[in-house]
mmCIF file of C-alpha atoms in Angstrom:
data_model
loop_
_atom_site.group_PDB
_atom_site.id
_atom_site.type_symbol
_atom_site.label_atom_id
_atom_site.label_comp_id
_atom_site.label_asym_id
_atom_site.label_seq_id
_atom_site.Cartn_x
_atom_site.Cartn_y
_atom_site.Cartn_z
ATOM 1 C CA UNK A 1 -0.011 -0.356 0.105
ATOM 2 C CA UNK A 2 1.805 2.805 -1.120
ATOM 3 C CA UNK A 3 -1.075 5.559 0.567
ATOM 4 C CA UNK A 4 -1.160 7.782 3.617
ATOM 5 C CA UNK A 5 -1.192 5.194 6.663
ATOM 6 C CA UNK A 6 -2.032 6.633 10.073
ATOM 7 C CA UNK A 7 -2.058 4.381 13.327
ATOM 8 C CA UNK A 8 -4.108 3.373 15.894
ATOM 9 C CA UNK A 9 -7.535 4.024 13.834
ATOM 10 C CA UNK A 10 -9.106 4.083 17.457
ATOM 11 C CA UNK A 11 -7.808 5.587 20.266
ATOM 12 C CA UNK A 12 -10.008 5.674 23.685
ATOM 13 C CA UNK A 13 -8.061 7.730 26.688
ATOM 14 C CA UNK A 14 -9.018 8.497 30.024
ATOM 15 C CA UNK A 15 -9.044 12.252 30.692
ATOM 16 C CA UNK A 16 -5.474 14.025 31.734
ATOM 17 C CA UNK A 17 -3.401 10.917 30.045
ATOM 18 C CA UNK A 18 -1.053 11.485 27.092
ATOM 19 C CA UNK A 19 -1.786 9.634 23.744
ATOM 20 C CA UNK A 20 0.406 9.633 20.767
ATOM 21 C CA UNK A 21 -0.463 9.214 16.922
ATOM 22 C CA UNK A 22 1.472 8.131 13.872
ATOM 23 C CA UNK A 23 1.486 9.099 10.446
ATOM 24 C CA UNK A 24 3.354 6.883 7.474
ATOM 25 C CA UNK A 25 3.164 9.671 4.256
ATOM 26 C CA UNK A 26 3.421 9.052 0.707
ATOM 27 C CA UNK A 27 7.323 8.404 0.313
ATOM 28 C CA UNK A 28 7.631 11.132 -2.527
ATOM 29 C CA UNK A 29 5.478 13.657 -0.974
ATOM 30 C CA UNK A 30 7.643 16.114 1.198
ATOM 31 C CA UNK A 31 4.643 18.117 2.791
ATOM 32 C CA UNK A 32 2.827 16.607 5.558
ATOM 33 C CA UNK A 33 -0.084 17.942 7.245
ATOM 34 C CA UNK A 34 -2.540 17.645 10.309
ATOM 35 C CA UNK A 35 -5.885 18.208 10.562
ATOM 36 C CA UNK A 36 -8.322 18.191 13.138
ATOM 37 C CA UNK A 37 -12.214 17.260 12.687
ATOM 38 C CA UNK A 38 -14.759 17.557 14.871
ATOM 39 C CA UNK A 39 -18.246 16.168 14.840
ATOM 40 C CA UNK A 40 -20.501 17.963 11.750
ATOM 41 C CA UNK A 41 -17.271 20.185 10.777
ATOM 42 C CA UNK A 42 -14.838 19.681 8.160
ATOM 43 C CA UNK A 43 -11.370 18.732 8.913
ATOM 44 C CA UNK A 44 -9.256 22.275 10.436
ATOM 45 C CA UNK A 45 -5.390 22.790 9.717
ATOM 46 C CA UNK A 46 -3.494 21.786 12.794
ATOM 47 C CA UNK A 47 0.233 21.994 11.516
ATOM 48 C CA UNK A 48 2.455 21.359 8.664
ATOM 49 C CA UNK A 49 5.961 19.963 7.905
ATOM 50 C CA UNK A 50 8.004 20.412 4.971
ATOM 51 C CA UNK A 51 10.689 17.618 5.332
ATOM 52 C CA UNK A 52 11.610 17.447 8.816
ATOM 53 C CA UNK A 53 10.813 21.337 9.253
ATOM 54 C CA UNK A 54 7.496 22.257 11.104
ATOM 55 C CA UNK A 55 6.996 25.300 9.377
ATOM 56 C CA UNK A 56 3.314 26.322 10.408
ATOM 57 C CA UNK A 57 1.081 25.984 13.487
ATOM 58 C CA UNK A 58 -2.594 27.084 13.572
ATOM 59 C CA UNK A 59 -3.803 28.795 16.928
ATOM 60 C CA UNK A 60 -5.726 25.188 17.503
ATOM 61 C CA UNK A 61 -2.357 23.869 18.240
ATOM 62 C CA UNK A 62 -2.497 24.375 22.100
ATOM 63 C CA UNK A 63 0.797 24.128 23.815
ATOM 64 C CA UNK A 64 -0.496 20.381 24.905
ATOM 65 C CA UNK A 65 0.118 19.701 21.670
ATOM 66 C CA UNK A 66 3.300 18.781 20.026
ATOM 67 C CA UNK A 67 4.002 17.029 16.508
ATOM 68 C CA UNK A 68 7.297 15.784 14.890
ATOM 69 C CA UNK A 69 8.829 14.521 11.844
ATOM 70 C CA UNK A 70 12.265 13.136 12.649
ATOM 71 C CA UNK A 71 14.497 12.658 9.256
ATOM 72 C CA UNK A 72 11.547 14.101 7.031
ATOM 73 C CA UNK A 73 9.600 10.624 6.928
ATOM 74 C CA UNK A 74 6.805 9.781 9.752
ATOM 75 C CA UNK A 75 5.308 11.719 11.565
ATOM 76 C CA UNK A 76 4.132 11.813 15.200
ATOM 77 C CA UNK A 77 1.445 14.185 16.962
ATOM 78 C CA UNK A 78 1.339 13.972 20.683
ATOM 79 C CA UNK A 79 -1.458 15.152 22.891
ATOM 80 C CA UNK A 80 -0.497 15.903 26.542
ATOM 81 C CA UNK A 81 -2.914 15.870 29.592
ATOM 82 C CA UNK A 82 -5.922 15.010 27.204
ATOM 83 C CA UNK A 83 -9.205 16.725 27.793
ATOM 84 C CA UNK A 84 -12.744 15.959 26.580
ATOM 85 C CA UNK A 85 -12.385 18.600 24.134
ATOM 86 C CA UNK A 86 -9.645 17.164 22.503
ATOM 87 C CA UNK A 87 -12.242 14.234 21.114
ATOM 88 C CA UNK A 88 -11.983 14.304 17.412
ATOM 89 C CA UNK A 89 -10.644 12.763 14.035
ATOM 90 C CA UNK A 90 -7.126 13.230 13.564
ATOM 91 C CA UNK A 91 -6.228 13.130 10.108
ATOM 92 C CA UNK A 92 -2.794 13.266 8.539
ATOM 93 C CA UNK A 93 -2.528 14.478 4.596
ATOM 94 C CA UNK A 94 0.691 14.623 2.646
ATOM 95 C CA UNK A 95 0.689 17.097 -0.676
ATOM 96 C CA UNK A 96 2.770 17.357 -3.806
ATOM 97 C CA UNK A 97 2.224 20.346 -5.931
ATOM 98 C CA UNK A 98 3.490 22.060 -9.111
ATOM 99 C CA UNK A 99 2.468 25.278 -11.010
ATOM 100 C CA UNK A 100 0.044 22.686 -12.738
ATOM 101 C CA UNK A 101 -1.417 19.977 -10.553
ATOM 102 C CA UNK A 102 -1.703 19.231 -6.445
ATOM 103 C CA UNK A 103 -2.164 16.073 -5.138
ATOM 104 C CA UNK A 104 -3.570 15.847 -1.656
ATOM 105 C CA UNK A 105 -4.501 12.865 0.104
ATOM 106 C CA UNK A 106 -5.453 11.728 3.351
ATOM 107 C CA UNK A 107 -5.067 8.771 5.720
ATOM 108 C CA UNK A 108 -7.342 6.868 7.391
ATOM 109 C CA UNK A 109 -7.610 8.962 10.613
ATOM 110 C CA UNK A 110 -7.343 8.444 14.081
ATOM 111 C CA UNK A 111 -10.440 8.633 15.998
ATOM 112 C CA UNK A 112 -9.819 9.790 19.817
ATOM 113 C CA UNK A 113 -12.295 9.653 22.538
ATOM 114 C CA UNK A 114 -11.411 11.160 25.882
ATOM 115 C CA UNK A 115 -13.687 9.748 28.717
ATOM 116 C CA UNK B 1 -8.774 34.991 3.983
ATOM 117 C CA UNK B 2 -10.484 31.559 2.128
ATOM 118 C CA UNK B 3 -13.913 30.665 2.601
ATOM 119 C CA UNK B 4 -15.535 27.365 1.422
ATOM 120 C CA UNK B 5 -19.415 27.479 1.749
ATOM 121 C CA UNK B 6 -21.818 24.385 1.275
ATOM 122 C CA UNK B 7 -25.398 25.011 1.499
ATOM 123 C CA UNK B 8 -26.798 21.791 1.548
ATOM 124 C CA UNK B 9 -26.418 19.927 4.538
ATOM 125 C CA UNK B 10 -28.124 16.660 3.187
ATOM 126 C CA UNK B 11 -29.323 15.558 -0.044
ATOM 127 C CA UNK B 12 -31.291 12.557 -1.529
ATOM 128 C CA UNK B 13 -30.828 10.989 -4.635
ATOM 129 C CA UNK B 14 -32.286 8.163 -6.119
ATOM 130 C CA UNK B 15 -30.031 5.021 -7.403
ATOM 131 C CA UNK B 16 -28.786 5.423 -10.964
ATOM 132 C CA UNK B 17 -29.968 9.159 -10.894
ATOM 133 C CA UNK B 18 -27.342 12.388 -11.490
ATOM 134 C CA UNK B 19 -27.007 14.818 -8.247
ATOM 135 C CA UNK B 20 -25.027 17.688 -7.917
ATOM 136 C CA UNK B 21 -23.445 19.075 -4.743
ATOM 137 C CA UNK B 22 -23.294 22.981 -4.398
ATOM 138 C CA UNK B 23 -19.868 24.718 -3.215
ATOM 139 C CA UNK B 24 -19.182 28.139 -3.628
ATOM 140 C CA UNK B 25 -15.919 30.050 -2.361
ATOM 141 C CA UNK B 26 -14.448 33.284 -1.428
ATOM 142 C CA UNK B 27 -10.909 34.135 -2.185
ATOM 143 C CA UNK B 28 -9.013 37.440 -3.580
ATOM 144 C CA UNK B 29 -6.526 35.423 -5.030
ATOM 145 C CA UNK B 30 -6.054 34.574 -8.621
ATOM 146 C CA UNK B 31 -4.355 31.186 -8.395
ATOM 147 C CA UNK B 32 -5.825 28.663 -6.277
ATOM 148 C CA UNK B 33 -7.161 24.878 -6.375
ATOM 149 C CA UNK B 34 -10.167 23.293 -5.372
ATOM 150 C CA UNK B 35 -10.854 19.710 -4.214
ATOM 151 C CA UNK B 36 -13.463 17.464 -3.668
ATOM 152 C CA UNK B 37 -13.180 14.371 -0.907
ATOM 153 C CA UNK B 38 -15.790 11.516 0.036
ATOM 154 C CA UNK B 39 -15.873 10.296 3.876
ATOM 155 C CA UNK B 40 -17.729 7.406 4.153
ATOM 156 C CA UNK B 41 -18.960 6.531 7.800
ATOM 157 C CA UNK B 42 -15.559 4.850 8.437
ATOM 158 C CA UNK B 43 -13.679 8.276 8.691
ATOM 159 C CA UNK B 44 -11.292 8.285 6.101
ATOM 160 C CA UNK B 45 -10.974 11.043 3.388
ATOM 161 C CA UNK B 46 -10.965 9.857 -0.162
ATOM 162 C CA UNK B 47 -9.503 12.159 -3.083
ATOM 163 C CA UNK B 48 -12.306 12.492 -5.653
ATOM 164 C CA UNK B 49 -11.476 15.533 -8.074
ATOM 165 C CA UNK B 50 -8.908 18.392 -8.611
ATOM 166 C CA UNK B 51 -9.579 21.966 -10.044
ATOM 167 C CA UNK B 52 -6.965 24.331 -10.662
ATOM 168 C CA UNK B 53 -8.159 27.722 -11.569
ATOM 169 C CA UNK B 54 -6.334 28.367 -14.409
ATOM 170 C CA UNK B 55 -7.781 24.997 -15.906
ATOM 171 C CA UNK B 56 -10.039 25.580 -18.566
ATOM 172 C CA UNK B 57 -11.410 22.460 -18.823
ATOM 173 C CA UNK B 58 -13.923 21.109 -16.197
ATOM 174 C CA UNK B 59 -12.278 18.557 -14.543
ATOM 175 C CA UNK B 60 -13.710 14.817 -14.855
ATOM 176 C CA UNK B 61 -12.926 11.811 -13.021
ATOM 177 C CA UNK B 62 -14.974 8.396 -13.929
ATOM 178 C CA UNK B 63 -18.723 9.494 -12.751
ATOM 179 C CA UNK B 64 -17.319 12.791 -10.980
ATOM 180 C CA UNK B 65 -17.647 16.082 -12.466
ATOM 181 C CA UNK B 66 -16.461 19.344 -11.129
ATOM 182 C CA UNK B 67 -18.719 22.203 -12.773
ATOM 183 C CA UNK B 68 -16.291 25.021 -12.226
ATOM 184 C CA UNK B 69 -17.649 28.566 -12.629
ATOM 185 C CA UNK B 70 -14.796 30.954 -11.792
ATOM 186 C CA UNK B 71 -17.008 34.520 -12.080
ATOM 187 C CA UNK B 72 -19.306 32.953 -9.923
ATOM 188 C CA UNK B 73 -17.089 31.280 -7.567
ATOM 189 C CA UNK B 74 -18.433 28.042 -7.684
ATOM 190 C CA UNK B 75 -17.170 24.482 -7.882
ATOM 191 C CA UNK B 76 -20.056 22.113 -7.639
ATOM 192 C CA UNK B 77 -19.606 18.593 -8.214
ATOM 193 C CA UNK B 78 -21.493 16.428 -10.423
ATOM 194 C CA UNK B 79 -21.792 12.620 -9.701
ATOM 195 C CA UNK B 80 -23.663 10.755 -12.601
ATOM 196 C CA UNK B 81 -25.404 7.392 -12.145
ATOM 197 C CA UNK B 82 -25.679 7.133 -8.375
ATOM 198 C CA UNK B 83 -24.832 3.990 -6.929
ATOM 199 C CA UNK B 84 -25.622 2.587 -3.114
ATOM 200 C CA UNK B 85 -21.751 3.039 -2.584
ATOM 201 C CA UNK B 86 -21.813 6.641 -2.710
ATOM 202 C CA UNK B 87 -23.890 7.808 0.298
ATOM 203 C CA UNK B 88 -21.166 9.566 2.229
ATOM 204 C CA UNK B 89 -20.400 13.187 3.474
ATOM 205 C CA UNK B 90 -18.583 15.180 0.931
ATOM 206 C CA UNK B 91 -16.368 18.034 1.427
ATOM 207 C CA UNK B 92 -15.228 20.652 -1.059
ATOM 208 C CA UNK B 93 -11.931 22.078 -0.162
ATOM 209 C CA UNK B 94 -9.331 25.077 -1.406
ATOM 210 C CA UNK B 95 -6.070 25.481 -1.428
ATOM 211 C CA UNK B 96 -4.147 28.350 -0.890
ATOM 212 C CA UNK B 97 -2.594 30.101 -3.872
ATOM 213 C CA UNK B 98 0.836 28.619 -5.484
ATOM 214 C CA UNK B 99 3.407 30.752 -4.362
ATOM 215 C CA UNK B 100 6.470 28.492 -3.989
ATOM 216 C CA UNK B 101 6.640 29.443 -0.390
ATOM 217 C CA UNK B 102 3.310 28.616 1.149
ATOM 218 C CA UNK B 103 1.907 26.283 3.330
ATOM 219 C CA UNK B 104 -0.795 25.243 0.716
ATOM 220 C CA UNK B 105 -3.200 24.013 3.597
ATOM 221 C CA UNK B 106 -6.535 23.174 2.779
ATOM 222 C CA UNK B 107 -9.817 25.021 3.711
ATOM 223 C CA UNK B 108 -12.874 22.953 4.252
ATOM 224 C CA UNK B 109 -16.639 23.525 4.087
ATOM 225 C CA UNK B 110 -18.921 21.862 6.416
ATOM 226 C CA UNK B 111 -19.932 19.028 3.970
ATOM 227 C CA UNK B 112 -23.214 17.827 2.300
ATOM 228 C CA UNK B 113 -24.256 14.130 3.500
ATOM 229 C CA UNK B 114 -25.403 12.579 0.467
ATOM 230 C CA UNK B 115 -28.077 9.610 0.927
ATOM 231 C CA UNK B 116 -28.568 6.968 -2.408
ATOM 232 C CA UNK B 117 -31.808 5.759 -2.276
ATOM 233 C CA UNK B 118 -32.522 2.371 -3.806
#
């Protein structure tokens, strides 16, 4: 499978616990994104990497959230001291862009439930 | 700032009929890209179709076509010959303008829930 892969698909955690999600991107795409999707809404941008550099963070990304992309390959998103408001679908996407075309593919998502 | 509006929270279509899902966008940029994604109940976002703002022809991908009307700032998705498996949420999204240095993050609408009736 050469698409974007996310792990785990589902995570249930108790409030206050830390969680970490992983994204394995399409290898040819050097741009990697994390989005969050709450119920009834479209995905919202959280953060963006170009290779290993984290170049942009949304205001939605509180200081409890941290993302890494070591060596410009897979990426991890960690949420510390989870809150019930963190319950959402977390989507990873990769993008390849030229002047004439854009390819943007998403992984299957990690559905987080904080109880 | 870019904005995507999908005014149809839900749509019904008879199997084998065509359906149009509406999307309007707001941007002051000349260069941008428009996407449609399908999200079944499993949650994954499945890429359907892409239209660049400078593309003169409407994009088509199998049963999907994008009715791009630049002056009206609309990018409606047309699904022909609907199938039961087309029942899902559909999201319209816009990419930031191409500049070589941008993040090119996508801005999404709130989606339209399509239900295909046998």
